[in-house]
């Protein structure tokens, strides 16, 4: 049985098979190129507008599908923030130890 603090940190729904979340990007933001090793990622645009790899514009209701290890970069429209919901699917051990692979290192 997890400790109460661990339950709070993991959220109200605990699963070994999927990670769900939301991410809010500021207007004009660029989410650097990255990939998710052995994880399938889906985004649903909830508000604002984004582009992935400068291919098309995704508006509310649009879905973006990234197969495992697919390199992707997200840019946000300059007029308003963008709210995206995401789902990561993968093997249990991969989800527990997931690390995004960025094309450049942090300083
Ligand atoms: Fe991603």
mmCIF file of N, CA and C and ligand atoms in Angstrom:
data_model
loop_
_atom_site.group_PDB
_atom_site.id
_atom_site.type_symbol
_atom_site.label_atom_id
_atom_site.label_comp_id
_atom_site.label_asym_id
_atom_site.label_seq_id
_atom_site.Cartn_x
_atom_site.Cartn_y
_atom_site.Cartn_z
ATOM 1 N N UNK A 1 0.863 -1.190 0.000
ATOM 2 C CA UNK A 1 0.000 0.000 0.000
ATOM 3 C C UNK A 1 0.895 1.234 0.000
ATOM 4 N N UNK A 2 0.725 2.121 -1.009
ATOM 5 C CA UNK A 2 1.546 3.332 -1.052
ATOM 6 C C UNK A 2 1.240 4.257 0.118
ATOM 7 N N UNK A 3 2.213 5.031 0.503
ATOM 8 C CA UNK A 3 1.995 6.024 1.546
ATOM 9 C C UNK A 3 1.092 7.120 0.998
ATOM 10 N N UNK A 4 0.363 7.831 1.863
ATOM 11 C CA UNK A 4 -0.520 8.906 1.364
ATOM 12 C C UNK A 4 0.200 9.936 0.506
ATOM 13 N N UNK A 5 1.423 10.299 0.867
ATOM 14 C CA UNK A 5 2.124 11.312 0.072
ATOM 15 C C UNK A 5 2.416 10.798 -1.334
ATOM 16 N N UNK A 6 2.692 9.497 -1.464
ATOM 17 C CA UNK A 6 2.938 8.931 -2.785
ATOM 18 C C UNK A 6 1.663 8.949 -3.623
ATOM 19 N N UNK A 7 0.513 8.663 -2.988
ATOM 20 C CA UNK A 7 -0.752 8.690 -3.721
ATOM 21 C C UNK A 7 -1.041 10.086 -4.251
ATOM 22 N N UNK A 8 -0.802 11.094 -3.445
ATOM 23 C CA UNK A 8 -1.046 12.470 -3.872
ATOM 24 C C UNK A 8 -0.142 12.806 -5.055
ATOM 25 N N UNK A 9 1.122 12.394 -4.995
ATOM 26 C CA UNK A 9 2.061 12.715 -6.055
ATOM 27 C C UNK A 9 1.678 12.040 -7.369
ATOM 28 N N UNK A 10 1.051 10.891 -7.319
ATOM 29 C CA UNK A 10 0.713 10.155 -8.536
ATOM 30 C C UNK A 10 -0.667 10.520 -9.069
ATOM 31 N N UNK A 11 -1.470 11.227 -8.324
ATOM 32 C CA UNK A 11 -2.778 11.631 -8.804
ATOM 33 C C UNK A 11 -3.860 10.649 -8.414
ATOM 34 N N UNK A 12 -5.115 10.976 -8.745
ATOM 35 C CA UNK A 12 -6.245 10.162 -8.298
ATOM 36 C C UNK A 12 -6.398 8.842 -9.048
ATOM 37 N N UNK A 13 -5.835 8.732 -10.227
ATOM 38 C CA UNK A 13 -5.934 7.493 -11.002
ATOM 39 C C UNK A 13 -4.532 6.919 -11.143
ATOM 40 N N UNK A 14 -4.334 5.712 -10.655
ATOM 41 C CA UNK A 14 -3.019 5.081 -10.705
ATOM 42 C C UNK A 14 -3.067 3.921 -11.672
ATOM 43 N N UNK A 15 -2.176 3.929 -12.630
ATOM 44 C CA UNK A 15 -2.124 2.866 -13.625
ATOM 45 C C UNK A 15 -0.675 2.606 -14.007
ATOM 46 N N UNK A 16 -0.372 1.357 -14.265
ATOM 47 C CA UNK A 16 0.955 1.000 -14.757
ATOM 48 C C UNK A 16 1.008 1.008 -16.274
ATOM 49 N N UNK A 17 -0.135 1.220 -16.921
ATOM 50 C CA UNK A 17 -0.236 1.048 -18.366
ATOM 51 C C UNK A 17 -0.347 2.343 -19.152
ATOM 52 N N UNK A 18 -0.659 3.451 -18.474
ATOM 53 C CA UNK A 18 -0.852 4.717 -19.184
ATOM 54 C C UNK A 18 -0.526 5.881 -18.241
ATOM 55 N N UNK A 19 0.033 6.914 -18.800
ATOM 56 C CA UNK A 19 0.239 8.169 -18.078
ATOM 57 C C UNK A 19 -0.559 9.233 -18.817
ATOM 58 N N UNK A 20 -1.405 9.958 -18.082
ATOM 59 C CA UNK A 20 -2.206 11.032 -18.663
ATOM 60 C C UNK A 20 -1.794 12.353 -18.032
ATOM 61 N N UNK A 21 -1.885 13.408 -18.775
ATOM 62 C CA UNK A 21 -1.555 14.702 -18.213
ATOM 63 C C UNK A 21 -2.022 15.826 -19.106
ATOM 64 N N UNK A 22 -1.819 17.041 -18.628
ATOM 65 C CA UNK A 22 -2.083 18.231 -19.432
ATOM 66 C C UNK A 22 -0.841 19.103 -19.366
ATOM 67 N N UNK A 23 -0.636 19.850 -20.409
ATOM 68 C CA UNK A 23 0.498 20.765 -20.447
ATOM 69 C C UNK A 23 0.013 22.084 -21.024
ATOM 70 N N UNK A 24 0.423 23.180 -20.391
ATOM 71 C CA UNK A 24 0.044 24.523 -20.827
ATOM 72 C C UNK A 24 1.293 25.226 -21.343
ATOM 73 N N UNK A 25 1.249 25.650 -22.591
ATOM 74 C CA UNK A 25 2.362 26.358 -23.211
ATOM 75 C C UNK A 25 2.021 27.840 -23.340
ATOM 76 N N UNK A 26 2.994 28.691 -23.059
ATOM 77 C CA UNK A 26 2.823 30.142 -23.208
ATOM 78 C C UNK A 26 2.771 30.511 -24.691
ATOM 79 N N UNK A 27 2.146 31.651 -25.019
ATOM 80 C CA UNK A 27 2.142 32.103 -26.411
ATOM 81 C C UNK A 27 3.577 32.238 -26.942
ATOM 82 N N UNK A 28 3.791 31.788 -28.144
ATOM 83 C CA UNK A 28 5.100 31.915 -28.778
ATOM 84 C C UNK A 28 6.140 30.915 -28.267
ATOM 85 N N UNK A 29 5.752 30.019 -27.409
ATOM 86 C CA UNK A 29 6.675 29.051 -26.813
ATOM 87 C C UNK A 29 7.116 27.991 -27.830
ATOM 88 N N UNK A 30 8.342 27.531 -27.675
ATOM 89 C CA UNK A 30 8.829 26.386 -28.453
ATOM 90 C C UNK A 30 9.218 25.284 -27.489
ATOM 91 N N UNK A 31 8.611 24.140 -27.646
ATOM 92 C CA UNK A 31 8.952 22.948 -26.864
ATOM 93 C C UNK A 31 10.017 22.230 -27.682
ATOM 94 N N UNK A 32 11.256 22.198 -27.203
ATOM 95 C CA UNK A 32 12.366 21.718 -28.031
ATOM 96 C C UNK A 32 12.155 20.302 -28.556
ATOM 97 N N UNK A 33 12.844 19.999 -29.645
ATOM 98 C CA UNK A 33 12.763 18.676 -30.258
ATOM 99 C C UNK A 33 13.132 17.600 -29.243
ATOM 100 N N UNK A 34 12.290 16.592 -29.181
ATOM 101 C CA UNK A 34 12.519 15.495 -28.249
ATOM 102 C C UNK A 34 11.821 14.249 -28.762
ATOM 103 N N UNK A 35 12.137 13.127 -28.157
ATOM 104 C CA UNK A 35 11.492 11.855 -28.487
ATOM 105 C C UNK A 35 11.258 11.098 -27.195
ATOM 106 N N UNK A 36 10.304 10.180 -27.229
ATOM 107 C CA UNK A 36 9.986 9.354 -26.067
ATOM 108 C C UNK A 36 10.362 7.922 -26.408
ATOM 109 N N UNK A 37 11.411 7.444 -25.764
ATOM 110 C CA UNK A 37 11.932 6.112 -26.081
ATOM 111 C C UNK A 37 10.920 5.034 -25.708
ATOM 112 N N UNK A 38 10.465 4.283 -26.712
ATOM 113 C CA UNK A 38 9.551 3.137 -26.535
ATOM 114 C C UNK A 38 8.187 3.526 -25.969
ATOM 115 N N UNK A 39 7.811 4.807 -26.104
ATOM 116 C CA UNK A 39 6.503 5.281 -25.630
ATOM 117 C C UNK A 39 5.735 5.902 -26.792
ATOM 118 N N UNK A 40 4.466 5.529 -26.902
ATOM 119 C CA UNK A 40 3.570 6.150 -27.875
ATOM 120 C C UNK A 40 2.902 7.336 -27.206
ATOM 121 N N UNK A 41 2.933 8.476 -27.855
ATOM 122 C CA UNK A 41 2.372 9.703 -27.277
ATOM 123 C C UNK A 41 1.260 10.238 -28.164
ATOM 124 N N UNK A 42 0.157 10.597 -27.527
ATOM 125 C CA UNK A 42 -0.939 11.260 -28.241
ATOM 126 C C UNK A 42 -1.242 12.563 -27.521
ATOM 127 N N UNK A 43 -1.420 13.614 -28.301
ATOM 128 C CA UNK A 43 -1.854 14.905 -27.771
ATOM 129 C C UNK A 43 -3.240 15.209 -28.317
ATOM 130 N N UNK A 44 -4.067 15.853 -27.497
ATOM 131 C CA UNK A 44 -5.302 16.450 -27.985
ATOM 132 C C UNK A 44 -5.216 17.926 -27.640
ATOM 133 N N UNK A 45 -5.367 18.761 -28.643
ATOM 134 C CA UNK A 45 -5.339 20.210 -28.421
ATOM 135 C C UNK A 45 -6.672 20.634 -27.801
ATOM 136 N N UNK A 46 -6.609 21.257 -26.622
ATOM 137 C CA UNK A 46 -7.823 21.691 -25.926
ATOM 138 C C UNK A 46 -8.113 23.174 -26.136
ATOM 139 N N UNK A 47 -7.054 23.969 -26.279
ATOM 140 C CA UNK A 47 -7.244 25.386 -26.584
ATOM 141 C C UNK A 47 -5.974 25.926 -27.213
ATOM 142 N N UNK A 48 -6.095 27.048 -27.915
ATOM 143 C CA UNK A 48 -4.946 27.639 -28.586
ATOM 144 C C UNK A 48 -4.661 26.933 -29.898
ATOM 145 N N UNK A 49 -3.442 27.133 -30.393
ATOM 146 C CA UNK A 49 -3.037 26.525 -31.660
ATOM 147 C C UNK A 49 -1.554 26.178 -31.584
ATOM 148 N N UNK A 50 -1.216 24.991 -32.077
ATOM 149 C CA UNK A 50 0.181 24.538 -32.083
ATOM 150 C C UNK A 50 0.508 23.933 -33.436
ATOM 151 N N UNK A 51 1.811 23.837 -33.681
ATOM 152 C CA UNK A 51 2.300 23.131 -34.853
ATOM 153 C C UNK A 51 3.338 22.130 -34.364
ATOM 154 N N UNK A 52 3.395 20.989 -35.016
ATOM 155 C CA UNK A 52 4.430 20.012 -34.674
ATOM 156 C C UNK A 52 5.341 19.850 -35.872
ATOM 157 N N UNK A 53 6.626 20.043 -35.646
ATOM 158 C CA UNK A 53 7.633 19.954 -36.710
ATOM 159 C C UNK A 53 7.284 20.838 -37.911
ATOM 160 N N UNK A 54 6.599 21.951 -37.607
ATOM 161 C CA UNK A 54 6.190 22.911 -38.633
ATOM 162 C C UNK A 54 5.381 22.251 -39.746
ATOM 163 N N UNK A 55 4.595 21.257 -39.390
ATOM 164 C CA UNK A 55 3.741 20.584 -40.376
ATOM 165 C C UNK A 55 2.288 20.743 -39.936
ATOM 166 N N UNK A 56 1.608 21.720 -40.468
ATOM 167 C CA UNK A 56 0.204 21.938 -40.166
ATOM 168 C C UNK A 56 0.011 22.683 -38.861
ATOM 169 N N UNK A 57 -1.229 23.107 -38.635
ATOM 170 C CA UNK A 57 -1.618 23.798 -37.415
ATOM 171 C C UNK A 57 -2.727 22.984 -36.764
ATOM 172 N N UNK A 58 -2.556 22.728 -35.472
ATOM 173 C CA UNK A 58 -3.531 21.950 -34.712
ATOM 174 C C UNK A 58 -4.327 22.895 -33.818
ATOM 175 N N UNK A 59 -5.628 22.874 -33.963
ATOM 176 C CA UNK A 59 -6.534 23.726 -33.197
ATOM 177 C C UNK A 59 -7.347 22.839 -32.255
ATOM 178 N N UNK A 60 -8.152 23.436 -31.352
ATOM 179 C CA UNK A 60 -8.910 22.623 -30.396
ATOM 180 C C UNK A 60 -9.693 21.497 -31.085
ATOM 181 N N UNK A 61 -9.546 20.303 -30.523
ATOM 182 C CA UNK A 61 -10.180 19.108 -31.081
ATOM 183 C C UNK A 61 -9.248 18.290 -31.950
ATOM 184 N N UNK A 62 -8.110 18.874 -32.330
ATOM 185 C CA UNK A 62 -7.144 18.148 -33.166
ATOM 186 C C UNK A 62 -6.355 17.164 -32.318
ATOM 187 N N UNK A 63 -5.922 16.084 -32.950
ATOM 188 C CA UNK A 63 -5.103 15.083 -32.265
ATOM 189 C C UNK A 63 -3.781 14.917 -32.994
ATOM 190 N N UNK A 64 -2.712 14.783 -32.214
ATOM 191 C CA UNK A 64 -1.379 14.542 -32.755
ATOM 192 C C UNK A 64 -0.925 13.181 -32.234
ATOM 193 N N UNK A 65 -0.458 12.328 -33.130
ATOM 194 C CA UNK A 65 0.001 10.995 -32.749
ATOM 195 C C UNK A 65 1.500 10.890 -33.010
ATOM 196 N N UNK A 66 2.260 10.521 -31.982
ATOM 197 C CA UNK A 66 3.706 10.334 -32.115
ATOM 198 C C UNK A 66 4.066 8.896 -31.776
ATOM 199 N N UNK A 67 4.475 8.109 -32.762
ATOM 200 C CA UNK A 67 4.897 6.742 -32.464
ATOM 201 C C UNK A 67 6.180 6.756 -31.633
ATOM 202 N N UNK A 68 6.540 5.648 -30.997
ATOM 203 C CA UNK A 68 7.752 5.600 -30.177
ATOM 204 C C UNK A 68 8.979 6.093 -30.945
ATOM 205 N N UNK A 69 9.811 6.850 -30.243
ATOM 206 C CA UNK A 69 11.093 7.340 -30.740
ATOM 207 C C UNK A 69 10.976 8.379 -31.861
ATOM 208 N N UNK A 70 9.775 8.888 -32.093
ATOM 209 C CA UNK A 70 9.565 9.903 -33.130
ATOM 210 C C UNK A 70 10.032 11.264 -32.602
ATOM 211 N N UNK A 71 10.951 11.898 -33.303
ATOM 212 C CA UNK A 71 11.452 13.207 -32.897
ATOM 213 C C UNK A 71 10.411 14.271 -33.248
ATOM 214 N N UNK A 72 10.025 15.069 -32.247
ATOM 215 C CA UNK A 72 9.030 16.102 -32.515
ATOM 216 C C UNK A 72 9.329 17.368 -31.717
ATOM 217 N N UNK A 73 8.908 18.482 -32.302
ATOM 218 C CA UNK A 73 9.135 19.818 -31.733
ATOM 219 C C UNK A 73 7.807 20.548 -31.867
ATOM 220 N N UNK A 74 7.385 21.214 -30.807
ATOM 221 C CA UNK A 74 6.087 21.889 -30.833
ATOM 222 C C UNK A 74 6.294 23.391 -30.731
ATOM 223 N N UNK A 75 5.621 24.117 -31.588
ATOM 224 C CA UNK A 75 5.633 25.570 -31.506
ATOM 225 C C UNK A 75 4.202 26.048 -31.280
ATOM 226 N N UNK A 76 4.078 27.127 -30.526
ATOM 227 C CA UNK A 76 2.773 27.636 -30.113
ATOM 228 C C UNK A 76 2.499 28.961 -30.814
ATOM 229 N N UNK A 77 1.252 29.159 -31.216
ATOM 230 C CA UNK A 77 0.864 30.423 -31.839
ATOM 231 C C UNK A 77 1.181 31.607 -30.938
ATOM 232 N N UNK A 78 1.414 32.761 -31.538
ATOM 233 C CA UNK A 78 1.853 33.940 -30.782
ATOM 234 C C UNK A 78 0.712 34.664 -30.057
ATOM 235 N N UNK A 79 -0.540 34.389 -30.427
ATOM 236 C CA UNK A 79 -1.657 35.162 -29.897
ATOM 237 C C UNK A 79 -2.202 34.692 -28.556
ATOM 238 N N UNK A 80 -2.087 33.393 -28.255
ATOM 239 C CA UNK A 80 -2.700 32.868 -27.033
ATOM 240 C C UNK A 80 -1.968 31.612 -26.566
ATOM 241 N N UNK A 81 -2.107 31.260 -25.293
ATOM 242 C CA UNK A 81 -1.490 30.020 -24.811
ATOM 243 C C UNK A 81 -2.182 28.804 -25.435
ATOM 244 N N UNK A 82 -1.547 27.658 -25.311
ATOM 245 C CA UNK A 82 -2.133 26.410 -25.818
ATOM 246 C C UNK A 82 -2.164 25.386 -24.685
ATOM 247 N N UNK A 83 -3.312 24.761 -24.540
ATOM 248 C CA UNK A 83 -3.487 23.710 -23.540
ATOM 249 C C UNK A 83 -3.655 22.383 -24.277
ATOM 250 N N UNK A 84 -2.791 21.427 -23.948
ATOM 251 C CA UNK A 84 -2.844 20.109 -24.583
ATOM 252 C C UNK A 84 -3.010 19.036 -23.516
ATOM 253 N N UNK A 85 -3.826 18.045 -23.814
ATOM 254 C CA UNK A 85 -3.882 16.831 -22.998
ATOM 255 C C UNK A 85 -3.007 15.803 -23.691
ATOM 256 N N UNK A 86 -2.321 14.979 -22.904
ATOM 257 C CA UNK A 86 -1.475 13.966 -23.527
ATOM 258 C C UNK A 86 -1.663 12.616 -22.854
ATOM 259 N N UNK A 87 -1.354 11.575 -23.612
ATOM 260 C CA UNK A 87 -1.365 10.206 -23.100
ATOM 261 C C UNK A 87 -0.100 9.525 -23.563
ATOM 262 N N UNK A 88 0.558 8.845 -22.642
ATOM 263 C CA UNK A 88 1.743 8.043 -22.967
ATOM 264 C C UNK A 88 1.389 6.588 -22.720
ATOM 265 N N UNK A 89 1.644 5.770 -23.711
ATOM 266 C CA UNK A 89 1.424 4.329 -23.599
ATOM 267 C C UNK A 89 2.741 3.610 -23.816
ATOM 268 N N UNK A 90 2.992 2.614 -23.007
ATOM 269 C CA UNK A 90 4.218 1.831 -23.153
ATOM 270 C C UNK A 90 4.239 0.709 -22.140
ATOM 271 N N UNK A 91 5.297 -0.061 -22.180
ATOM 272 C CA UNK A 91 5.455 -1.135 -21.202
ATOM 273 C C UNK A 91 5.629 -0.527 -19.809
ATOM 274 N N UNK A 92 5.198 -1.267 -18.801
ATOM 275 C CA UNK A 92 5.228 -0.787 -17.422
ATOM 276 C C UNK A 92 6.601 -0.257 -17.012
ATOM 277 N N UNK A 93 7.637 -1.031 -17.252
ATOM 278 C CA UNK A 93 8.973 -0.600 -16.822
ATOM 279 C C UNK A 93 9.445 0.621 -17.602
ATOM 280 N N UNK A 94 9.019 0.753 -18.840
ATOM 281 C CA UNK A 94 9.393 1.917 -19.648
ATOM 282 C C UNK A 94 8.703 3.169 -19.111
ATOM 283 N N UNK A 95 7.401 3.061 -18.803
ATOM 284 C CA UNK A 95 6.668 4.213 -18.268
ATOM 285 C C UNK A 95 7.245 4.662 -16.921
ATOM 286 N N UNK A 96 7.608 3.695 -16.085
ATOM 287 C CA UNK A 96 8.139 4.045 -14.762
ATOM 288 C C UNK A 96 9.494 4.726 -14.848
ATOM 289 N N UNK A 97 10.246 4.429 -15.873
ATOM 290 C CA UNK A 97 11.603 4.979 -15.982
ATOM 291 C C UNK A 97 11.769 5.851 -17.215
ATOM 292 N N UNK A 98 10.670 6.411 -17.722
ATOM 293 C CA UNK A 98 10.741 7.157 -18.972
ATOM 294 C C UNK A 98 11.625 8.385 -18.838
ATOM 295 N N UNK A 99 12.371 8.626 -19.884
ATOM 296 C CA UNK A 99 13.204 9.823 -19.969
ATOM 297 C C UNK A 99 13.077 10.356 -21.393
ATOM 298 N N UNK A 100 12.770 11.630 -21.480
ATOM 299 C CA UNK A 100 12.698 12.215 -22.808
ATOM 300 C C UNK A 100 14.114 12.432 -23.318
ATOM 301 N N UNK A 101 14.262 12.267 -24.605
ATOM 302 C CA UNK A 101 15.572 12.454 -25.237
ATOM 303 C C UNK A 101 15.514 13.742 -26.046
ATOM 304 N N UNK A 102 16.198 14.788 -25.550
ATOM 305 C CA UNK A 102 16.226 16.069 -26.249
ATOM 306 C C UNK A 102 17.404 16.100 -27.212
ATOM 307 N N UNK A 103 17.256 16.893 -28.267
ATOM 308 C CA UNK A 103 18.318 16.969 -29.260
ATOM 309 C C UNK A 103 19.468 17.840 -28.779
ATOM 310 N N UNK A 104 19.227 18.603 -27.753
ATOM 311 C CA UNK A 104 20.320 19.400 -27.183
ATOM 312 C C UNK A 104 20.239 19.255 -25.662
ATOM 313 N N UNK A 105 21.375 19.449 -25.003
ATOM 314 C CA UNK A 105 21.423 19.259 -23.556
ATOM 315 C C UNK A 105 21.116 20.559 -22.837
ATOM 316 N N UNK A 106 20.611 20.433 -21.596
ATOM 317 C CA UNK A 106 20.340 21.618 -20.785
ATOM 318 C C UNK A 106 21.618 22.171 -20.234
ATOM 319 N N UNK A 107 21.652 23.482 -20.042
ATOM 320 C CA UNK A 107 22.837 24.137 -19.493
ATOM 321 C C UNK A 107 22.606 24.520 -18.069
HETATM 322 FE FE1 LIG B 1 6.355 14.722 -26.651
#
